[in-house]
Short mmCIF file of C-alpha atoms in Angstrom, two decimals:
data_model
loop_
_atom_site.label_atom_id
_atom_site.label_comp_id
_atom_site.label_asym_id
_atom_site.label_seq_id
_atom_site.Cartn_x
_atom_site.Cartn_y
_atom_site.Cartn_z
CA UNK A 1 18.57 17.78 1.53
CA UNK A 2 21.12 15.04 0.87
CA UNK A 3 19.67 13.05 3.76
CA UNK A 4 16.21 13.27 2.23
CA UNK A 5 17.41 12.22 -1.23
CA UNK A 6 19.36 9.30 0.23
CA UNK A 7 16.29 8.31 2.25
CA UNK A 8 14.21 8.34 -0.93
CA UNK A 9 16.86 6.19 -2.63
CA UNK A 10 16.76 3.68 0.25
CA UNK A 11 12.95 3.50 -0.02
CA UNK A 12 12.99 3.14 -3.81
CA UNK A 13 15.73 0.51 -3.99
CA UNK A 14 14.27 -1.57 -1.16
CA UNK A 15 10.83 -1.49 -2.77
CA UNK A 16 12.22 -2.31 -6.22
CA UNK A 17 14.35 -5.24 -5.11
CA UNK A 18 11.46 -6.79 -3.17
CA UNK A 19 9.42 -6.78 -6.37
CA UNK A 20 12.24 -7.71 -8.70
CA UNK A 21 13.99 -10.61 -6.94
CA UNK A 22 11.12 -13.12 -7.06
CA UNK A 23 10.16 -12.25 -10.63
CA UNK A 24 13.73 -12.58 -11.90
CA UNK A 25 15.20 -15.33 -9.74
CA UNK A 26 12.49 -17.60 -8.34
CA UNK A 27 10.78 -19.85 -10.82
CA UNK A 28 9.44 -22.55 -8.50
CA UNK A 29 6.78 -22.44 -5.79
CA UNK A 30 7.48 -21.91 -2.08
CA UNK A 31 6.77 -25.16 -0.24
CA UNK A 32 7.18 -24.15 3.43
CA UNK A 33 3.65 -23.75 4.76
CA UNK A 34 4.60 -21.51 7.69
CA UNK A 35 6.43 -19.08 5.40
CA UNK A 36 3.47 -19.07 3.01
CA UNK A 37 1.09 -18.27 5.85
CA UNK A 38 3.38 -15.57 7.18
CA UNK A 39 3.64 -13.88 3.78
CA UNK A 40 -0.12 -14.16 3.42
CA UNK A 41 -0.88 -12.41 6.73
CA UNK A 42 1.80 -9.71 6.62
CA UNK A 43 -0.09 -7.20 4.42
CA UNK A 44 -3.12 -7.27 6.73
CA UNK A 45 -0.93 -6.88 9.83
CA UNK A 46 1.03 -4.02 8.27
CA UNK A 47 -1.98 -2.05 7.07
CA UNK A 48 -3.76 -2.53 10.40
CA UNK A 49 -0.74 -1.39 12.44
CA UNK A 50 -0.27 1.59 10.12
CA UNK A 51 -3.92 2.60 10.36
CA UNK A 52 -4.49 2.14 14.09
CA UNK A 53 -4.04 4.42 15.98
CA UNK A 54 -2.73 6.86 13.29
CA UNK A 55 -6.18 7.26 11.70
CA UNK A 56 -7.36 9.03 14.88
CA UNK A 57 -4.75 11.73 14.33
CA UNK A 58 -5.17 11.90 10.55
CA UNK A 59 -7.20 15.12 10.47
CA UNK A 60 -5.34 16.80 13.37
CA UNK A 61 -8.62 16.78 15.29
CA UNK A 62 -10.03 13.82 17.22
CA UNK A 63 -13.84 14.23 16.72
CA UNK A 64 -13.60 14.58 12.94
CA UNK A 65 -11.10 11.71 12.75
CA UNK A 66 -13.54 9.52 14.66
CA UNK A 67 -16.37 10.53 12.30
CA UNK A 68 -14.23 9.66 9.26
CA UNK A 69 -13.11 6.39 10.81
CA UNK A 70 -16.65 5.26 11.64
CA UNK A 71 -17.83 5.98 8.09
CA UNK A 72 -14.78 4.23 6.60
CA UNK A 73 -15.21 1.14 8.78
CA UNK A 74 -18.89 0.78 7.90
CA UNK A 75 -18.39 1.29 4.18
CA UNK A 76 -15.29 -0.92 4.06
CA UNK A 77 -17.15 -3.63 5.96
CA UNK A 78 -19.76 -3.71 3.20
CA UNK A 79 -17.06 -4.01 0.59
CA UNK A 80 -17.51 -0.69 -1.22
CA UNK A 81 -14.76 0.30 -3.70
CA UNK A 82 -11.51 1.69 -2.25
CA UNK A 83 -11.97 5.12 -3.74
CA UNK A 84 -15.54 5.44 -2.44
CA UNK A 85 -14.47 4.51 1.08
CA UNK A 86 -11.46 6.84 0.99
CA UNK A 87 -13.41 9.89 -0.20
CA UNK A 88 -16.41 9.22 2.05
CA UNK A 89 -14.11 9.13 5.08
CA UNK A 90 -12.75 12.53 4.07
CA UNK A 91 -16.23 13.92 3.44
CA UNK A 92 -17.45 12.70 6.84
CA UNK A 93 -14.42 14.22 8.57
CA UNK A 94 -14.94 17.50 6.74
CA UNK A 95 -18.64 17.64 7.65
CA UNK A 96 -17.79 16.88 11.27
CA UNK A 97 -15.32 19.77 11.33
CA UNK A 98 -17.94 22.14 9.96
CA UNK A 99 -20.93 20.92 11.95
CA UNK A 100 -19.66 19.83 15.37
CA UNK A 101 -18.64 23.35 16.49
CA UNK A 102 -22.25 24.46 15.86
CA UNK A 103 -23.75 21.99 18.28
CA UNK B 1 -0.02 -2.29 -29.54
CA UNK B 2 -3.26 -4.16 -28.98
CA UNK B 3 -1.94 -5.65 -25.74
CA UNK B 4 -0.60 -2.30 -24.58
CA UNK B 5 -3.96 -0.64 -25.18
CA UNK B 6 -5.81 -3.41 -23.39
CA UNK B 7 -3.65 -2.94 -20.30
CA UNK B 8 -3.94 0.83 -20.53
CA UNK B 9 -7.75 0.74 -20.68
CA UNK B 10 -8.04 -1.79 -17.87
CA UNK B 11 -5.87 0.46 -15.74
CA UNK B 12 -8.06 3.58 -16.04
CA UNK B 13 -10.10 2.80 -12.95
CA UNK B 14 -6.92 2.07 -10.99
CA UNK B 15 -5.53 5.43 -12.13
CA UNK B 16 -8.66 7.30 -11.04
CA UNK B 17 -8.51 5.67 -7.64
CA UNK B 18 -4.81 6.46 -7.36
CA UNK B 19 -5.38 10.09 -8.34
CA UNK B 20 -7.32 10.89 -5.19
CA UNK B 21 -5.32 8.71 -2.84
CA UNK B 22 -1.99 10.09 -4.05
CA UNK B 23 -3.46 13.60 -3.76
CA UNK B 24 -3.79 12.88 -0.06
CA UNK B 25 -0.22 11.50 -0.05
CA UNK B 26 1.05 14.71 -1.67
CA UNK B 27 -0.58 16.79 1.03
CA UNK B 28 0.86 14.53 3.74
CA UNK B 29 4.37 14.71 2.25
CA UNK B 30 4.37 18.52 2.15
CA UNK B 31 2.92 18.71 5.67
CA UNK B 32 5.79 16.44 6.76
CA UNK B 33 8.30 19.00 5.51
CA UNK B 34 9.15 17.70 2.02
CA UNK B 35 9.15 19.88 -1.09
CA UNK B 36 6.69 19.32 -3.93
CA UNK B 37 9.39 17.76 -6.10
CA UNK B 38 10.62 15.46 -3.37
CA UNK B 39 7.03 14.23 -2.94
CA UNK B 40 6.75 13.61 -6.70
CA UNK B 41 10.18 11.92 -6.75
CA UNK B 42 9.01 9.52 -4.03
CA UNK B 43 5.90 8.61 -6.01
CA UNK B 44 7.86 8.18 -9.27
CA UNK B 45 10.47 5.93 -7.70
CA UNK B 46 8.31 3.94 -5.26
CA UNK B 47 4.80 3.60 -6.72
CA UNK B 48 3.29 2.24 -3.52
CA UNK B 49 0.91 3.76 -0.96
CA UNK B 50 1.64 2.28 2.46
CA UNK B 51 5.42 2.27 2.00
CA UNK B 52 5.45 5.91 0.96
CA UNK B 53 3.27 7.04 3.88
CA UNK B 54 5.51 5.23 6.35
CA UNK B 55 8.64 6.49 4.56
CA UNK B 56 7.55 10.12 4.69
CA UNK B 57 6.79 9.77 8.40
CA UNK B 58 10.21 8.26 9.03
CA UNK B 59 12.01 10.93 6.98
CA UNK B 60 10.23 13.57 9.06
CA UNK B 61 11.43 11.82 12.23
CA UNK B 62 15.03 11.80 10.90
CA UNK B 63 14.99 8.02 11.09
CA UNK B 64 18.17 6.06 10.37
CA UNK B 65 18.53 4.46 6.92
CA UNK B 66 18.46 1.03 8.55
CA UNK B 67 15.09 1.77 10.11
CA UNK B 68 13.77 3.05 6.79
CA UNK B 69 15.05 -0.08 5.06
CA UNK B 70 13.46 -2.38 7.64
CA UNK B 71 10.13 -0.54 7.55
CA UNK B 72 9.98 -0.70 3.74
CA UNK B 73 10.97 -4.36 3.84
CA UNK B 74 8.18 -5.32 6.24
CA UNK B 75 5.54 -3.14 4.58
CA UNK B 76 6.37 -4.18 1.03
CA UNK B 77 7.30 -7.84 1.48
CA UNK B 78 3.80 -8.65 0.21
CA UNK B 79 5.00 -7.60 -3.26
CA UNK B 80 7.44 -10.50 -3.22
CA UNK B 81 4.47 -12.82 -2.92
CA UNK B 82 2.72 -11.05 -5.79
CA UNK B 83 5.67 -11.05 -8.19
CA UNK B 84 6.27 -14.66 -7.26
CA UNK B 85 2.70 -15.45 -8.28
CA UNK B 86 3.05 -13.38 -11.47
CA UNK B 87 6.24 -15.24 -12.40
CA UNK B 88 4.06 -18.34 -12.80
CA UNK B 89 1.74 -16.45 -15.15
CA UNK B 90 4.13 -14.74 -17.57
CA UNK B 91 4.30 -15.82 -21.19
CA UNK B 92 7.49 -16.77 -23.05
CA UNK B 93 8.34 -13.24 -24.18
CA UNK B 94 9.24 -12.32 -20.59
CA UNK B 95 13.01 -12.35 -20.64
CA UNK B 96 15.32 -10.57 -18.24
CA UNK B 97 14.70 -6.97 -19.49
CA UNK B 98 10.90 -7.45 -19.44
CA UNK B 99 11.09 -8.92 -15.95
CA UNK B 100 13.28 -6.07 -14.69
CA UNK B 101 10.90 -3.49 -16.16
CA UNK B 102 7.64 -5.12 -15.01
CA UNK B 103 9.02 -5.47 -11.47
CA UNK B 104 8.92 -1.70 -11.13
CA UNK B 105 5.14 -1.49 -11.29
CA UNK B 106 3.59 -4.38 -9.38
CA UNK B 107 1.18 -2.74 -6.91
CA UNK B 108 -1.72 -4.40 -5.05
CA UNK B 109 -4.27 -3.16 -7.59
CA UNK B 110 -2.15 -3.91 -10.68
CA UNK B 111 -1.47 -7.36 -9.34
CA UNK B 112 -5.18 -7.90 -8.68
CA UNK B 113 -6.14 -6.91 -12.25
CA UNK B 114 -3.25 -8.78 -13.92
CA UNK B 115 -3.78 -12.00 -11.98
CA UNK B 116 -7.46 -12.04 -13.00
CA UNK B 117 -6.45 -12.32 -16.67
CA UNK B 118 -7.43 -15.71 -18.05
CA UNK B 119 -4.46 -16.02 -20.45
CA UNK B 120 -0.68 -15.77 -19.80
CA UNK B 121 0.54 -12.21 -19.37
CA UNK B 122 2.37 -10.37 -22.14
CA UNK B 123 4.93 -7.64 -21.37
CA UNK B 124 3.10 -4.96 -23.37
CA UNK B 125 -0.12 -5.61 -21.48
CA UNK B 126 1.75 -5.08 -18.21
CA UNK B 127 3.38 -1.90 -19.54
CA UNK B 128 -0.01 -0.40 -20.46
CA UNK B 129 -1.50 -1.29 -17.09
CA UNK B 130 1.50 0.11 -15.22
CA UNK B 131 1.83 3.30 -17.30
CA UNK B 132 -1.73 4.55 -16.79
CA UNK B 133 -1.60 3.70 -13.08
CA UNK B 134 1.77 5.46 -12.80
CA UNK B 135 0.30 8.59 -14.43
CA UNK B 136 -2.60 8.67 -11.97
CA UNK B 137 -0.31 8.14 -9.01
CA UNK B 138 2.27 10.74 -10.04
CA UNK B 139 -0.17 13.45 -11.19
CA UNK B 140 -2.22 13.02 -8.01
CA UNK B 141 0.89 13.39 -5.86
CA UNK B 142 1.95 16.52 -7.72
CA UNK B 143 -1.52 18.08 -7.47
CA UNK B 144 -1.81 17.27 -3.76
CA UNK B 145 1.68 18.51 -2.97
CA UNK B 146 1.37 21.68 -5.05
CA UNK B 147 -2.27 22.63 -4.52
CA UNK B 148 -2.73 21.08 -1.09
CA UNK B 149 -1.34 24.22 0.52
CA UNK B 150 -3.79 26.39 -1.43
CA UNK B 151 -6.86 24.57 -0.16
CA UNK B 152 -8.58 25.57 3.08
CA UNK B 153 -6.87 23.97 6.09
CA UNK B 154 -10.03 22.08 7.08
CA UNK B 155 -10.26 20.50 3.64
CA UNK B 156 -6.61 19.39 3.53
CA UNK B 157 -6.92 18.02 7.06
CA UNK B 158 -10.05 16.11 6.02
CA UNK B 159 -8.28 14.68 2.95
CA UNK B 160 -5.54 13.40 5.24
CA UNK B 161 -7.82 10.56 6.31
CA UNK B 162 -8.45 9.31 2.74
CA UNK B 163 -5.40 7.05 2.63
CA UNK B 164 -6.29 5.39 5.91
CA UNK B 165 -9.84 4.93 4.63
CA UNK B 166 -8.36 3.10 1.64
CA UNK B 167 -6.27 0.87 3.90
CA UNK B 168 -9.42 -0.08 5.83
CA UNK B 169 -11.20 -0.80 2.55
CA UNK B 170 -8.39 -3.21 1.64
CA UNK B 171 -8.24 -5.16 4.91
CA UNK B 172 -11.82 -5.26 6.23
CA UNK B 173 -13.75 -7.09 3.47
CA UNK B 174 -11.44 -10.17 3.58
CA UNK B 175 -11.62 -10.07 7.39
CA UNK B 176 -15.33 -10.85 7.18
CA UNK B 177 -14.58 -14.13 5.48
CA UNK B 178 -11.47 -15.22 7.37
CA UNK B 179 -11.11 -15.51 11.14
CA UNK B 180 -7.35 -15.62 10.67
CA UNK B 181 -7.26 -12.26 8.91
CA UNK B 182 -9.63 -10.74 11.46
CA UNK B 183 -7.43 -12.00 14.33
CA UNK B 184 -4.26 -10.68 12.68
CA UNK B 185 -5.83 -7.25 12.11
CA UNK B 186 -7.08 -6.98 15.71
CA UNK B 187 -3.79 -8.19 17.21
CA UNK B 188 -1.73 -5.80 15.07
CA UNK B 189 -3.99 -2.89 16.00
CA UNK B 190 -3.89 -3.76 19.71
CA UNK B 191 -0.08 -4.04 19.81
CA UNK B 192 0.26 -0.85 17.78
CA UNK B 193 -1.93 1.09 20.24
CA UNK B 194 -0.12 -0.45 23.21
CA UNK B 195 3.31 0.52 21.84
CA UNK B 196 2.15 4.03 21.01
CA UNK B 197 1.03 4.79 24.57
CA UNK B 198 3.07 2.41 26.74
CA UNK B 199 6.48 2.58 25.00
CA UNK B 200 6.58 6.23 23.98
CA UNK B 201 10.35 6.16 23.36
CA UNK B 202 9.84 3.74 20.44
CA UNK B 203 9.71 5.39 17.01
CA UNK B 204 6.67 4.97 14.78
CA UNK B 205 8.52 2.83 12.24
CA UNK B 206 9.75 0.24 14.70
CA UNK B 207 6.39 0.16 16.48
CA UNK B 208 4.76 -0.67 13.14
CA UNK B 209 7.37 -3.33 12.35
CA UNK B 210 7.07 -5.00 15.78
CA UNK B 211 3.25 -4.92 15.78
CA UNK B 212 2.90 -6.37 12.29
CA UNK B 213 5.55 -9.07 12.62
CA UNK B 214 4.12 -10.32 15.94
CA UNK B 215 0.57 -10.31 14.54
CA UNK B 216 1.56 -12.11 11.34
CA UNK B 217 3.57 -14.75 13.24
CA UNK B 218 0.62 -15.39 15.57
CA UNK B 219 -1.68 -15.62 12.55
CA UNK B 220 0.63 -18.07 10.75
CA UNK B 221 1.01 -20.18 13.90
CA UNK B 222 -2.62 -20.32 15.01
CA UNK B 223 -4.63 -19.85 11.81
CA UNK B 224 -2.72 -21.90 9.26
CA UNK B 225 -3.43 -23.50 5.92
CA UNK B 226 -6.90 -23.52 4.41
CA UNK B 227 -7.58 -19.76 4.48
CA UNK B 228 -4.19 -18.90 3.15
CA UNK B 229 -4.17 -21.66 0.55
CA UNK B 230 -7.44 -20.74 -1.10
CA UNK B 231 -6.98 -16.99 -0.85
CA UNK B 232 -3.46 -17.04 -2.20
CA UNK B 233 -4.67 -18.41 -5.48
CA UNK B 234 -6.89 -15.40 -6.17
CA UNK B 235 -5.16 -12.80 -4.00
#
């Protein structure tokens, strides 16, 4: 219990300070090009590493996870809104769970 | 009041999006062994999707605080870039208290909406935008955590993929326009898969940190400048 609450505090404080420090303390632009590029690419790297391979375990069942992933990749590729992609992936996974056992 | 309302209204679509994504987070948190109120507490205090998903996974693994700290740092460092950009866009009424308060609520979507504003940002506008988004995020978490266990197992399992679908929807469209982003995404995914199966002793958090740092460093070294420069302006 205490461990969990302390863990939540670590998460919250880390996240807050990351957001707060630049807004409060830095008033000039970063000049170092390598650092700028690194900061620019980090979100894409993080989200990709978080998604792959975890997305294939996301529904606790490989075939339906693959169905959801395929739908999400196609819809995301065409730039559909986040919420549409997210819910369509779930819908595809759900349909796969219902329909695949019948085949 | 006018500024507050403007922000609040502009945030409605963010809140609706958050509602369903945080619903899936609530389910995930409870499945990972947290209570409903711990799940809600995480959403209230963090207000971020990727960092919370990783955090819940690490808490379930009994990860050390240092690992949790490092994971949050790597995942959320992008916010430093966003608040840095916003600090160039704030109007004169942003003094220390307004800056401390606004810092709480800078998410990817709030940043995207706020940075598209043509005029300098006012604190009350930011408060309206953040408050409605916060409500969507928190209510969704509570609903998912509380009602997630009442839904059929197949449905909750299927909703578990929604967050990852959202992550793909964030990273894939820009990857079509930038070879650098595409390379970084593919490298990060490849290293992540490799670590998962080849280095099974490594925990999920560190695997994610290693994969994303290596991929971002390669991207910065081999795909520099022009992409990043132009995108940063409207990121």
